[in-house]
Backbone as JSON, one array per atom type, in Angstrom:
{
  "sequence": "XXXXXXXXXXXXXXXXXXXXXXXXXXXXXXXXXXXXXXXXXXXXXXXXXXXXXXXXXXXXXXXXXXXXXXXXXXXXXXXXXXXXXXXXXXXXXXXXXXXXXXXXXXXXXXXXXXXXXXXXXXXXXXXXXXXXXXXXXXXXXXXXXXXXXXXXXXXXXXXXXXXXXXXXXXXXXXXXXXXXXXXXXXXXXXXXXXXXXXXXXXXXXXXXXXXXXXXXXXXXXXXXXXXXXXXXXXXXXXXXXXXXXXXXXXXXXXXXXXXXXXXXXXXXXXXXXXXXXXXXXXXXXX",
  "N": [[-31.61, 10.61, 30.42], [-31.81, 8.26, 27.8], [-30.93, 4.74, 27.56], [-30.16, 4.09, 25.01], [-29.33, 6.51, 23.9], [-27.14, 6.92, 25.5], [-25.28, 5.21, 24.43], [-24.59, 6.23, 22.03], [-22.13, 7.5, 19.84], [-20.89, 10.51, 20.07], [-18.77, 12.21, 19.67], [-17.09, 13.94, 17.16], [-14.93, 12.66, 15.84], [-12.46, 10.3, 14.66], [-10.05, 7.89, 15.81], [-6.88, 7.24, 14.71], [-4.52, 4.55, 14.12], [-1.2, 3.59, 14.81], [1.57, 1.5, 14.97], [0.67, -0.87, 17.15], [1.74, -0.98, 20.54], [4.26, -0.09, 20.0], [4.65, 2.56, 20.43], [6.62, 4.14, 21.64], [8.73, 4.14, 19.9], [7.91, 5.32, 17.62], [8.88, 7.58, 16.32], [11.32, 6.75, 15.19], [10.4, 4.77, 13.56], [9.13, 6.32, 11.72], [11.1, 7.22, 10.02], [11.91, 5.29, 7.93], [9.4, 5.28, 6.67], [9.12, 7.94, 5.83], [11.26, 8.02, 4.04], [10.38, 6.14, 2.16], [8.11, 7.43, 1.14], [9.27, 9.73, 0.05], [10.9, 8.63, -1.94], [8.92, 7.47, -3.5], [7.37, 9.71, -4.34], [9.32, 11.39, -5.56], [10.35, 9.59, -7.44], [8.12, 9.0, -9.1], [7.59, 11.57, -10.02], [9.9, 12.06, -11.5], [9.57, 10.15, -13.5], [7.33, 11.21, -14.85], [8.43, 13.63, -15.72], [10.51, 12.78, -17.43], [9.07, 11.37, -19.4], [7.52, 13.41, -20.42], [9.41, 15.22, -21.47], [10.95, 13.79, -23.28], [10.52, 13.09, -26.52], [10.58, 10.65, -27.77], [9.36, 8.94, -26.09], [6.66, 9.28, -26.25], [4.75, 7.33, -26.72], [1.96, 5.0, -26.71], [2.32, 3.07, -24.59], [4.01, 4.38, -22.73], [2.52, 6.61, -22.2], [0.34, 5.51, -20.84], [1.83, 4.62, -18.69], [2.57, 7.07, -17.54], [0.07, 7.91, -16.67], [-0.37, 6.02, -14.67], [1.68, 6.74, -12.95], [0.83, 9.27, -12.09], [-1.43, 8.51, -10.68], [-0.25, 6.98, -8.63], [1.15, 9.01, -7.32], [-1.02, 10.47, -6.35], [-2.14, 8.63, -4.53], [-0.07, 8.42, -2.66], [0.03, 11.05, -1.67], [-2.5, 11.21, -0.56], [-2.47, 9.46, 1.62], [-0.2, 10.07, 3.1], [-0.29, 12.41, 4.92], [-1.79, 11.65, 7.3], [-0.44, 9.32, 8.13], [2.22, 10.21, 8.57], [1.59, 12.12, 10.45], [0.85, 10.6, 12.67], [3.21, 9.11, 13.31], [5.22, 11.04, 13.56], [4.21, 13.18, 15.1], [2.43, 12.12, 16.86], [-0.27, 12.5, 16.34], [-3.34, 11.49, 16.32], [-6.0, 11.95, 15.88], [-8.79, 12.38, 13.7], [-11.19, 14.12, 11.91], [-14.7, 13.46, 11.17], [-15.42, 14.46, 8.63], [-12.94, 14.86, 7.34], [-12.0, 12.26, 7.39], [-13.9, 10.9, 5.79], [-13.43, 12.2, 3.39], [-10.78, 11.44, 2.91], [-11.0, 8.61, 2.6], [-12.55, 8.56, 0.32], [-10.8, 9.58, -1.67], [-8.68, 7.73, -1.49], [-9.87, 5.21, -2.14], [-10.94, 5.81, -4.66], [-8.63, 6.4, -6.17], [-7.36, 3.96, -5.98], [-9.02, 2.33, -7.53], [-8.73, 3.61, -9.98], [-6.04, 3.06, -10.41], [-6.12, 0.28, -10.77], [-7.56, 0.29, -13.16], [-5.7, 1.53, -14.86], [-3.76, -0.45, -15.03], [-5.21, -2.33, -16.43], [-5.54, -0.98, -18.88], [-2.89, -0.94, -19.7], [-2.48, -3.66, -20.07], [-4.17, -4.01, -22.24], [-2.8, -2.48, -24.11], [-0.47, -4.07, -24.47], [-1.71, -6.33, -25.49], [-2.76, -5.45, -27.97], [-0.35, -4.71, -29.22], [0.99, -7.14, -29.54], [-0.85, -9.03, -30.53], [-2.1, -7.77, -32.65], [-0.22, -6.2, -34.31], [0.1, -4.69, -36.67], [-1.95, -2.89, -36.75], [-1.56, -1.36, -34.59], [-0.8, 1.39, -34.29], [-3.0, 2.68, -35.4], [-5.11, 1.88, -33.82], [-4.48, 2.59, -31.14], [-4.53, 5.57, -30.82], [-3.73, 8.96, -29.85], [-6.09, 10.55, -29.16], [-7.91, 8.43, -28.64], [-6.64, 7.12, -26.54], [-6.73, 9.13, -24.58], [-9.51, 9.33, -24.27], [-10.17, 6.76, -23.31], [-8.75, 6.75, -20.89], [-10.1, 8.85, -19.57], [-12.7, 7.81, -19.37], [-12.33, 5.63, -17.6], [-11.41, 6.96, -15.32], [-13.65, 8.53, -14.68], [-15.46, 6.46, -14.22], [-14.4, 5.3, -11.88], [-14.55, 7.45, -10.04], [-17.32, 7.83, -10.03], [-18.44, 5.46, -8.96], [-17.37, 5.42, -6.41], [-18.2, 7.78, -5.3], [-20.76, 7.74, -3.88], [-20.06, 6.6, -1.39], [-19.05, 8.25, 0.89], [-21.45, 9.58, 1.53], [-23.17, 7.5, 2.13], [-21.99, 6.67, 4.47], [-22.19, 8.93, 6.04], [-24.81, 9.07, 6.88], [-25.02, 7.45, 9.03], [-25.2, 6.81, 12.59], [-22.68, 6.74, 14.98], [-21.68, 4.37, 17.28], [-19.91, 2.58, 18.24], [-16.54, 1.53, 19.21], [-14.26, 4.1, 18.49], [-11.8, 3.77, 17.32], [-9.66, 3.3, 14.73], [-8.02, 0.67, 12.89], [-6.01, 1.19, 11.16], [-3.63, 3.56, 9.74], [-4.96, 5.37, 8.25], [-8.1, 6.22, 6.7], [-10.54, 3.82, 5.84], [-13.27, 2.5, 4.0], [-14.42, 0.01, 4.82], [-13.74, -0.24, 7.49], [-14.71, 2.05, 8.79], [-17.48, 1.83, 8.4], [-18.14, -0.33, 10.0], [-18.2, 0.67, 12.52], [-20.58, 1.84, 12.9], [-23.78, 2.14, 14.5], [-25.98, 1.37, 13.22], [-27.85, -0.48, 10.7], [-25.7, -1.99, 8.44], [-25.99, -3.22, 6.04], [-26.58, -2.26, 3.44], [-24.27, -0.76, 2.83], [-22.36, -2.81, 2.91], [-23.18, -4.52, 0.82], [-23.01, -2.74, -1.31], [-20.27, -2.14, -1.27], [-19.19, -4.65, -1.95], [-20.31, -4.87, -4.49], [-19.0, -2.77, -5.83], [-16.36, -3.74, -5.79], [-16.56, -6.07, -7.38], [-17.48, -4.95, -9.79], [-15.43, -3.29, -10.63], [-12.49, -3.78, -9.79], [-12.73, -6.56, -9.93], [-13.73, -7.04, -12.59], [-11.68, -5.78, -14.03], [-9.42, -7.37, -13.41], [-10.26, -9.79, -14.53], [-10.41, -9.16, -17.29], [-7.74, -8.51, -17.73], [-6.57, -11.0, -17.31], [-7.76, -12.46, -19.43], [-6.68, -11.05, -21.57], [-3.99, -11.74, -21.39], [-4.14, -14.45, -21.82], [-4.82, -14.49, -24.55], [-2.56, -13.16, -25.52], [-0.52, -14.98, -24.84], [-1.33, -17.18, -26.35], [-1.04, -16.14, -28.96], [1.72, -15.56, -28.97], [2.87, -18.09, -28.67], [2.23, -19.18, -31.07], [4.02, -18.14, -32.82], [6.59, -18.85, -35.07], [9.39, -18.64, -34.72], [11.46, -19.13, -31.97], [13.0, -17.18, -30.75], [11.72, -14.77, -31.47], [9.3, -15.21, -30.24], [10.03, -15.23, -27.5], [10.96, -12.61, -27.35], [8.63, -11.17, -27.76], [7.11, -11.95, -25.51], [8.77, -10.97, -23.54], [8.32, -8.25, -23.51], [6.14, -8.06, -21.93], [6.78, -8.71, -19.37], [7.44, -6.78, -17.37], [5.0, -5.47, -16.95], [3.44, -7.61, -16.06], [4.71, -8.14, -13.62], [4.04, -5.83, -12.2], [1.23, -6.11, -12.14], [0.93, -8.53, -10.68], [2.06, -7.75, -8.24], [0.29, -5.73, -7.45], [-2.27, -7.05, -7.32], [-1.74, -9.16, -5.59], [-1.46, -7.85, -3.18], [-4.07, -6.89, -3.02], [-5.53, -9.28, -2.71], [-4.51, -10.29, -0.3], [-5.41, -8.39, 1.52], [-8.14, -8.6, 1.09], [-8.81, -10.97, 2.28], [-9.31, -10.36, 4.87], [-11.71, -9.06, 4.92], [-14.44, -9.34, 2.85], [-16.21, -7.44, 2.07], [-15.43, -4.9, 1.09], [-13.57, -2.24, -0.5], [-10.37, -2.87, -1.27], [-7.05, -1.57, -0.59], [-3.75, -0.44, -1.33], [-1.91, 1.68, 0.0], [0.41, 4.19, -1.1], [2.06, 2.61, -2.67], [4.35, 2.45, -5.18], [3.81, 1.48, -8.08], [4.26, 2.26, -10.7], [6.85, 3.32, -10.69], [8.31, 1.03, -10.01], [7.72, -0.5, -12.26], [8.96, 0.98, -14.3], [11.63, 0.7, -13.56], [12.0, -2.05, -13.93], [11.34, -2.31, -16.59], [13.29, -0.88, -18.03], [15.53, 0.62, -20.53]],
  "CA": [[-31.15, 10.22, 29.09], [-32.09, 6.84, 27.58], [-29.75, 3.88, 27.38], [-29.74, 4.14, 23.6], [-28.57, 7.74, 23.71], [-25.87, 6.79, 26.19], [-24.35, 4.44, 23.61], [-24.28, 6.95, 20.8], [-20.81, 8.11, 19.81], [-21.19, 11.87, 19.64], [-17.56, 12.94, 19.31], [-16.98, 13.96, 15.7], [-13.58, 12.29, 15.46], [-11.96, 8.94, 14.75], [-8.67, 7.79, 16.24], [-6.08, 6.37, 13.85], [-3.61, 3.68, 14.85], [0.1, 3.29, 14.23], [1.92, 0.12, 15.29], [0.34, -1.04, 18.57], [2.81, -1.42, 21.41], [5.55, 0.48, 19.59], [4.49, 4.01, 20.43], [7.83, 4.84, 22.06], [9.71, 4.19, 18.79], [7.22, 5.79, 16.42], [9.72, 8.54, 15.59], [12.3, 6.0, 14.4], [9.65, 4.08, 12.51], [8.76, 7.3, 10.7], [12.21, 7.47, 9.1], [11.73, 4.53, 6.68], [8.17, 5.71, 6.01], [9.44, 9.18, 5.11], [12.12, 7.66, 2.91], [9.56, 5.47, 1.16], [7.27, 8.41, 0.48], [10.12, 10.61, -0.76], [11.29, 7.87, -3.13], [7.72, 7.31, -4.33], [7.0, 10.99, -4.95], [10.38, 11.83, -6.47], [10.44, 8.63, -8.54], [7.01, 9.21, -10.04], [7.78, 12.88, -10.64], [10.94, 11.9, -12.5], [8.96, 9.43, -14.62], [6.51, 12.16, -15.59], [9.31, 14.61, -16.37], [11.21, 12.13, -18.54], [8.12, 11.07, -20.47], [7.08, 14.68, -21.01], [10.48, 15.92, -22.18], [11.53, 12.94, -24.33], [9.49, 12.83, -27.54], [10.62, 9.23, -28.13], [8.54, 8.2, -25.13], [5.26, 9.66, -26.4], [4.04, 6.16, -27.23], [0.86, 4.61, -25.81], [2.77, 2.38, -23.38], [4.55, 5.34, -21.78], [1.41, 7.48, -21.79], [-0.34, 4.77, -19.78], [2.73, 4.64, -17.54], [2.46, 8.38, -16.9], [-1.22, 7.91, -15.95], [-0.17, 5.24, -13.46], [2.53, 7.52, -12.06], [-0.01, 10.31, -11.48], [-2.26, 7.82, -9.7], [0.6, 6.66, -7.48], [1.38, 10.26, -6.59], [-2.25, 10.8, -5.63], [-2.28, 7.72, -3.38], [0.92, 8.81, -1.65], [-0.38, 12.32, -1.07], [-3.73, 10.99, 0.21], [-2.21, 8.72, 2.86], [0.99, 10.57, 3.82], [-0.51, 13.32, 6.06], [-2.2, 10.98, 8.54], [0.61, 8.39, 8.57], [3.31, 10.99, 9.14], [1.09, 12.78, 11.65], [0.9, 9.65, 13.79], [4.57, 8.69, 13.69], [6.08, 12.17, 13.89], [3.61, 14.1, 16.07], [1.44, 11.39, 17.66], [-1.56, 13.11, 16.06], [-4.17, 10.35, 15.92], [-7.39, 12.34, 15.66], [-9.21, 12.83, 12.38], [-12.62, 14.42, 11.94], [-15.53, 12.68, 10.27], [-15.36, 15.0, 7.26], [-11.62, 14.57, 6.78], [-11.93, 10.81, 7.21], [-14.7, 10.54, 4.61], [-12.73, 12.72, 2.2], [-9.61, 10.62, 2.66], [-11.37, 7.31, 2.06], [-13.02, 8.77, -1.06], [-9.64, 9.69, -2.57], [-7.92, 6.49, -1.48], [-10.57, 4.18, -2.9], [-11.04, 6.24, -6.06], [-7.32, 6.25, -6.8], [-7.08, 2.53, -6.1], [-9.76, 1.82, -8.69], [-8.07, 4.17, -11.16], [-4.8, 2.3, -10.61], [-6.52, -0.99, -11.37], [-7.93, 0.57, -14.55], [-4.49, 1.79, -15.64], [-3.14, -1.75, -15.3], [-6.01, -2.94, -17.5], [-5.19, -0.31, -20.13], [-1.56, -1.41, -20.08], [-2.66, -5.01, -20.62], [-4.75, -3.83, -23.56], [-1.7, -2.02, -24.95], [0.36, -5.23, -24.82], [-2.54, -7.21, -26.31], [-2.78, -4.92, -29.34], [1.01, -4.71, -29.76], [1.42, -8.5, -29.87], [-1.86, -9.77, -31.3], [-2.49, -7.03, -33.85], [0.81, -5.16, -34.38], [-0.01, -3.85, -37.86], [-2.97, -1.87, -36.5], [-1.27, -0.77, -33.28], [-0.81, 2.86, -34.35], [-4.33, 3.18, -35.73], [-6.03, 1.58, -32.71], [-4.12, 3.36, -29.95], [-4.2, 6.96, -31.13], [-3.76, 9.82, -28.66], [-7.47, 10.83, -28.73], [-8.52, 7.22, -28.06], [-6.02, 6.9, -25.23], [-7.3, 10.13, -23.66], [-10.91, 8.98, -24.0], [-10.19, 5.57, -22.45], [-8.35, 7.17, -19.55], [-11.16, 9.65, -18.97], [-13.82, 6.93, -19.04], [-12.02, 4.85, -16.41], [-11.37, 7.88, -14.19], [-15.04, 8.86, -14.34], [-16.07, 5.26, -13.64], [-13.92, 5.15, -10.51], [-15.12, 8.51, -9.22], [-18.77, 7.68, -9.94], [-18.83, 4.36, -8.07], [-16.93, 5.72, -5.04], [-18.84, 9.01, -4.84], [-21.81, 7.56, -2.85], [-19.59, 6.04, -0.12], [-19.1, 9.18, 2.03], [-22.83, 9.9, 1.88], [-23.72, 6.32, 2.79], [-21.43, 6.64, 5.82], [-22.6, 10.11, 6.79], [-26.16, 8.89, 7.41], [-24.95, 6.59, 10.22], [-24.82, 7.27, 13.92], [-21.6, 5.86, 15.38], [-21.78, 4.07, 18.71], [-18.9, 1.61, 18.61], [-15.23, 2.13, 19.47], [-13.9, 5.0, 17.4], [-10.39, 3.57, 17.02], [-9.41, 2.58, 13.49], [-6.84, -0.19, 13.0], [-5.01, 1.63, 10.19], [-3.2, 4.95, 9.86], [-5.75, 6.12, 7.28], [-9.49, 5.81, 6.75], [-11.04, 2.91, 4.82], [-14.71, 2.34, 4.1], [-14.82, -1.2, 5.54], [-13.55, -0.05, 8.93], [-15.6, 3.1, 9.29], [-18.88, 1.39, 8.41], [-18.34, -1.28, 11.09], [-18.38, 1.39, 13.78], [-21.94, 2.39, 12.96], [-24.73, 1.37, 15.3], [-27.13, 1.13, 12.34], [-27.71, -1.62, 9.8], [-24.72, -1.65, 7.41], [-26.17, -4.15, 4.92], [-26.48, -1.53, 2.18], [-22.86, -0.45, 2.59], [-21.64, -4.05, 2.63], [-23.53, -4.97, -0.53], [-22.47, -1.79, -2.28], [-18.82, -2.34, -1.31], [-18.93, -5.86, -2.74], [-20.67, -4.53, -5.87], [-17.91, -1.97, -6.39], [-15.21, -4.61, -6.0], [-16.81, -6.94, -8.53], [-17.66, -4.16, -11.0], [-14.2, -2.59, -11.03], [-11.29, -4.61, -9.65], [-13.05, -7.9, -10.41], [-13.77, -7.02, -14.05], [-10.34, -5.44, -14.53], [-8.55, -8.55, -13.3], [-10.74, -10.78, -15.5], [-10.0, -8.75, -18.63], [-6.28, -8.64, -17.79], [-6.31, -12.43, -17.48], [-8.13, -12.85, -20.79], [-5.7, -10.43, -22.47], [-2.75, -12.52, -21.39], [-4.43, -15.73, -22.48], [-4.7, -14.24, -25.98], [-1.16, -12.84, -25.78], [0.24, -16.23, -24.78], [-1.72, -17.98, -27.51], [-0.42, -15.55, -30.14], [3.17, -15.69, -28.88], [3.24, -19.49, -28.89], [2.02, -19.52, -32.48], [5.13, -17.6, -33.59], [7.49, -19.96, -35.43], [10.72, -18.43, -34.16], [11.51, -19.07, -30.52], [13.58, -15.89, -30.35], [10.68, -13.75, -31.6], [8.3, -15.51, -29.19], [10.56, -14.74, -26.23], [11.03, -11.16, -27.42], [7.27, -10.66, -27.57], [6.71, -12.15, -24.12], [9.62, -10.14, -22.69], [7.72, -6.92, -23.39], [5.03, -8.12, -20.97], [7.27, -9.11, -18.04], [7.35, -5.69, -16.4], [3.59, -5.25, -16.63], [2.99, -8.74, -15.25], [5.22, -7.94, -12.26], [3.21, -4.8, -11.57], [-0.1, -6.69, -11.9], [1.03, -9.5, -9.59], [2.3, -7.0, -7.01], [-0.93, -5.02, -7.1], [-3.37, -7.94, -6.95], [-1.39, -9.95, -4.4], [-1.84, -7.0, -2.04], [-5.53, -6.88, -2.98], [-6.03, -10.56, -2.19], [-4.14, -10.42, 1.11], [-6.31, -7.53, 2.29], [-9.52, -9.07, 0.94], [-9.04, -12.08, 3.19], [-9.79, -9.83, 6.15], [-13.12, -8.66, 4.8], [-14.8, -9.33, 1.43], [-17.17, -6.38, 1.8], [-14.83, -3.58, 1.02], [-12.67, -1.99, -1.6], [-9.06, -2.86, -0.65], [-6.13, -0.54, -1.06], [-2.37, -0.54, -0.93], [-1.48, 3.07, -0.1], [1.8, 4.57, -1.21], [2.84, 1.66, -3.43], [4.67, 3.07, -6.46], [3.92, 0.47, -9.11], [4.81, 2.81, -11.94], [8.3, 3.42, -10.54], [8.81, -0.33, -10.1], [7.6, -0.92, -13.64], [9.99, 1.64, -15.1], [12.91, 0.1, -13.23], [12.07, -3.36, -14.55], [11.23, -2.16, -18.03], [14.58, -0.49, -18.57], [15.47, 1.45, -21.72]],
  "C": [[-31.31, 8.72, 28.92], [-30.8, 6.07, 27.4], [-29.25, 3.93, 25.96], [-28.88, 5.36, 23.36], [-27.21, 7.67, 24.39], [-24.83, 6.09, 25.32], [-23.96, 5.16, 22.35], [-22.9, 7.62, 20.91], [-20.95, 9.49, 19.22], [-19.95, 12.66, 19.26], [-17.32, 12.82, 17.81], [-15.56, 13.66, 15.25], [-13.42, 10.77, 15.45], [-10.52, 9.0, 15.24], [-7.95, 6.79, 15.35], [-5.06, 5.62, 14.68], [-2.3, 3.51, 14.09], [0.4, 1.82, 14.41], [1.69, -0.09, 16.78], [1.53, -1.58, 19.37], [4.18, -0.86, 21.08], [5.51, 2.0, 19.6], [5.78, 4.74, 20.79], [8.87, 4.93, 20.94], [9.06, 4.67, 17.5], [8.09, 6.77, 15.62], [10.71, 7.82, 14.69], [11.61, 5.23, 13.28], [9.3, 5.04, 11.38], [9.85, 7.52, 9.67], [12.09, 6.63, 7.83], [10.46, 4.9, 5.93], [8.42, 6.98, 5.21], [10.28, 8.89, 3.88], [11.32, 7.03, 1.79], [8.69, 6.47, 0.41], [8.08, 9.35, -0.41], [10.52, 9.9, -2.05], [10.1, 7.73, -4.08], [7.38, 8.6, -5.06], [8.04, 11.45, -5.96], [10.47, 10.9, -7.68], [9.35, 8.83, -9.57], [7.1, 10.56, -10.74], [8.84, 12.82, -11.74], [10.4, 11.17, -13.73], [8.16, 10.4, -15.49], [7.36, 13.17, -16.34], [10.0, 14.0, -17.59], [10.27, 11.87, -19.71], [7.68, 12.36, -21.17], [8.15, 15.31, -21.9], [11.08, 15.11, -23.32], [10.45, 12.56, -25.33], [9.47, 11.37, -27.97], [9.72, 8.38, -27.23], [7.06, 8.58, -25.2], [4.47, 8.56, -27.1], [2.95, 5.77, -26.25], [1.32, 3.96, -24.51], [3.25, 3.37, -22.33], [3.51, 6.37, -21.36], [0.62, 6.81, -20.68], [0.52, 4.73, -18.51], [2.66, 5.97, -16.8], [1.14, 8.5, -16.14], [-1.08, 7.16, -14.63], [0.68, 6.01, -12.46], [1.73, 8.62, -11.36], [-0.9, 9.69, -10.4], [-1.47, 7.48, -8.45], [0.9, 7.9, -6.65], [0.16, 10.63, -5.77], [-2.44, 9.93, -4.4], [-1.3, 8.1, -2.28], [0.5, 10.07, -0.93], [-1.62, 12.14, -0.19], [-3.46, 10.33, 1.56], [-1.1, 9.32, 3.71], [0.65, 11.46, 5.01], [-0.87, 12.61, 7.35], [-1.13, 10.02, 9.04], [1.76, 9.14, 9.22], [2.86, 11.72, 10.41], [1.14, 11.88, 12.86], [2.33, 9.42, 14.25], [5.47, 9.85, 14.09], [5.53, 13.0, 15.05], [2.59, 13.43, 16.99], [0.04, 12.0, 17.53], [-2.49, 12.04, 15.48], [-5.59, 10.76, 15.55], [-7.63, 12.78, 14.22], [-10.72, 13.02, 12.42], [-13.38, 13.53, 10.97], [-15.35, 13.14, 8.82], [-14.03, 14.68, 6.6], [-11.46, 13.08, 6.51], [-12.69, 10.37, 5.97], [-14.04, 11.02, 3.33], [-11.52, 11.85, 1.87], [-9.98, 9.26, 2.06], [-11.9, 7.43, 0.64], [-11.83, 8.81, -2.02], [-8.85, 8.39, -2.63], [-8.59, 5.43, -2.35], [-10.7, 4.54, -4.38], [-9.72, 6.01, -6.79], [-6.94, 4.78, -6.94], [-7.79, 1.93, -7.3], [-9.16, 2.35, -9.98], [-6.78, 3.41, -11.45], [-5.08, 0.94, -11.22], [-6.87, -0.8, -12.84], [-6.71, 0.83, -15.42], [-3.76, 0.49, -15.96], [-3.9, -2.48, -16.4], [-5.67, -2.3, -18.84], [-3.8, -0.73, -20.61], [-1.62, -2.82, -20.66], [-3.25, -4.94, -22.03], [-3.69, -3.36, -24.56], [-0.83, -3.18, -25.39], [-0.4, -6.2, -25.73], [-2.55, -6.75, -27.76], [-1.41, -5.01, -29.98], [1.44, -6.09, -30.23], [0.43, -9.21, -30.78], [-2.27, -9.06, -32.59], [-1.5, -5.88, -34.1], [0.66, -4.21, -35.56], [-1.01, -2.71, -37.66], [-2.73, -1.13, -35.19], [-1.41, 0.75, -33.3], [-2.2, 3.41, -34.63], [-5.34, 2.93, -34.61], [-5.75, 2.47, -31.51], [-3.61, 4.74, -30.36], [-4.32, 7.8, -29.85], [-5.18, 10.18, -28.23], [-8.14, 9.62, -28.08], [-7.95, 6.92, -26.69], [-6.6, 7.87, -24.2], [-8.74, 9.78, -23.28], [-11.0, 7.77, -23.07], [-9.8, 5.94, -21.02], [-9.43, 7.95, -18.84], [-12.34, 8.79, -18.54], [-13.54, 6.17, -17.75], [-11.91, 5.74, -15.17], [-12.78, 8.23, -13.73], [-15.75, 7.66, -13.72], [-15.68, 5.12, -12.17], [-14.53, 6.2, -9.59], [-16.61, 8.3, -8.99], [-19.16, 6.59, -8.95], [-18.43, 4.62, -6.63], [-17.67, 6.91, -4.45], [-19.93, 8.78, -3.78], [-21.28, 7.13, -1.48], [-19.61, 7.04, 1.04], [-20.53, 9.51, 2.48], [-23.52, 8.72, 2.55], [-23.22, 6.21, 4.23], [-21.96, 7.79, 6.67], [-23.99, 9.94, 7.42], [-26.16, 8.08, 8.7], [-24.75, 7.41, 11.49], [-23.8, 6.25, 14.43], [-21.62, 5.65, 16.88], [-20.75, 3.05, 19.16], [-17.58, 2.32, 18.9], [-14.79, 2.93, 18.25], [-12.45, 4.88, 16.99], [-10.26, 2.72, 15.76], [-8.12, 1.77, 13.61], [-5.77, 0.15, 11.99], [-4.62, 3.09, 10.48], [-3.9, 5.86, 8.86], [-7.15, 5.53, 7.29], [-9.84, 4.91, 5.55], [-12.52, 2.67, 5.07], [-15.1, 1.16, 4.98], [-14.69, -1.04, 7.04], [-14.54, 0.94, 9.49], [-17.03, 2.59, 9.4], [-19.15, 0.42, 9.57], [-18.51, -0.61, 12.44], [-19.77, 1.99, 13.93], [-22.83, 1.5, 13.81], [-26.02, 1.13, 14.52], [-26.86, -0.09, 11.48], [-26.79, -1.23, 8.64], [-24.84, -2.56, 6.18], [-25.99, -3.45, 3.58], [-25.02, -1.23, 1.84], [-22.06, -1.7, 2.23], [-21.9, -4.54, 1.21], [-22.94, -4.04, -1.58], [-20.95, -1.91, -2.4], [-18.44, -3.56, -2.13], [-19.24, -5.62, -4.21], [-19.56, -3.74, -6.55], [-16.71, -2.86, -6.72], [-15.38, -5.48, -7.23], [-16.87, -6.15, -9.83], [-16.35, -3.57, -11.51], [-13.0, -3.54, -10.97], [-11.54, -6.02, -10.19], [-13.04, -7.98, -11.94], [-12.4, -6.72, -14.64], [-9.43, -6.65, -14.52], [-8.96, -9.63, -14.29], [-10.27, -10.43, -16.9], [-8.48, -8.8, -18.79], [-5.9, -10.09, -18.02], [-6.62, -12.88, -18.9], [-7.15, -12.26, -21.81], [-4.44, -11.27, -22.54], [-2.95, -13.93, -21.92], [-4.27, -15.58, -23.99], [-3.26, -13.91, -26.37], [-0.31, -14.11, -25.82], [-0.07, -17.12, -25.98], [-1.07, -17.46, -28.78], [1.09, -15.75, -30.13], [3.62, -17.12, -29.16], [3.06, -19.92, -30.34], [3.13, -18.97, -33.38], [6.16, -18.7, -33.83], [8.84, -19.83, -34.75], [10.66, -18.32, -32.64], [12.04, -17.73, -30.02], [12.53, -14.78, -30.41], [9.6, -13.96, -30.55], [8.77, -14.97, -27.85], [10.63, -13.22, -26.2], [9.66, -10.54, -27.19], [6.83, -10.78, -26.12], [7.52, -11.27, -23.17], [9.06, -8.74, -22.51], [6.61, -6.89, -22.36], [5.49, -8.38, -19.55], [7.07, -8.01, -17.01], [5.91, -5.43, -15.98], [3.05, -6.37, -15.76], [3.47, -8.62, -13.81], [4.38, -6.92, -11.51], [1.83, -5.34, -11.22], [-0.07, -7.64, -10.72], [1.24, -8.8, -8.25], [1.03, -6.33, -6.52], [-2.01, -5.98, -6.57], [-3.02, -8.88, -5.8], [-1.71, -9.16, -3.13], [-3.35, -6.94, -1.89], [-6.06, -8.14, -2.31], [-5.71, -10.7, -0.71], [-5.03, -9.56, 2.0], [-7.75, -8.03, 2.23], [-9.83, -10.23, 1.85], [-9.61, -11.61, 4.52], [-11.26, -9.47, 6.11], [-13.46, -8.58, 3.32], [-15.69, -8.16, 1.09], [-16.54, -5.0, 1.8], [-13.98, -3.48, -0.22], [-11.27, -1.9, -1.04], [-8.14, -1.83, -1.27], [-4.73, -0.83, -0.56], [-1.75, 0.84, -1.01], [0.02, 3.21, -0.25], [2.65, 3.62, -2.03], [3.08, 2.21, -4.83], [4.88, 2.01, -7.52], [4.56, 1.01, -10.37], [6.33, 2.93, -11.86], [8.93, 2.04, -10.65], [8.79, -0.81, -11.55], [8.68, -0.31, -14.52], [11.35, 1.03, -14.83], [13.07, -1.26, -13.89], [12.12, -3.25, -16.06], [12.56, -1.8, -18.66], [14.43, 0.33, -19.83], [14.85, 0.72, -22.89]]
}
């Protein structure tokens, strides 16, 4: 057998990682993780139930909030099995197919979450900068179409990732540094040229999260300009107060993005299990 073949990683599994050096207390570590996931799932489910049953909440802002809640639920469900498997049962193995499927859902949902934050920024922009046309601009059909477009965009740009990874032969260490699969980690284990994957990962980041954050920033520039032009200070503060909860959610989401992006610019970052919609509802209040 040749030396090249000896280096090929033929086992069809990856090994996930919990907290290194803390394996003996993984069970106790699982308790706060379980609590966090239960709160996230129950909290988002309650949001959806309240919005569905209360006709007063069938406004664009709360419809976008329900979209974000569904996305948060998807992220929690996508990451929970492998994280809980490690901490509760010390089950670290994940097959190639399961790993590729997980990273597809994680990255897709992360991009959808970024898009929902952009739609919420657009909602605040219309409400403050063009309030008289708010009802005519943000109709239910238009909201549904915008949501569908952003969901399809996210799925379309992430869809090639599993196939780009599947063409590789893996010859490096098969141990991932997270408790779930991410594109940037899996591609680095390939013994082939990963230039295409790196460029495509950067392209996805700029096309989706990059553009979303730019448009959110521009929306708030226009919102701030409009609010400051209001003669009454009380009305100005009231208008800006409607944006506080969304700004908190945006800052929380993108601060996590930036902190992860420092590790590697050639990937689509993710913050699994973070319930931004529940946080937003708590801040927003009645």
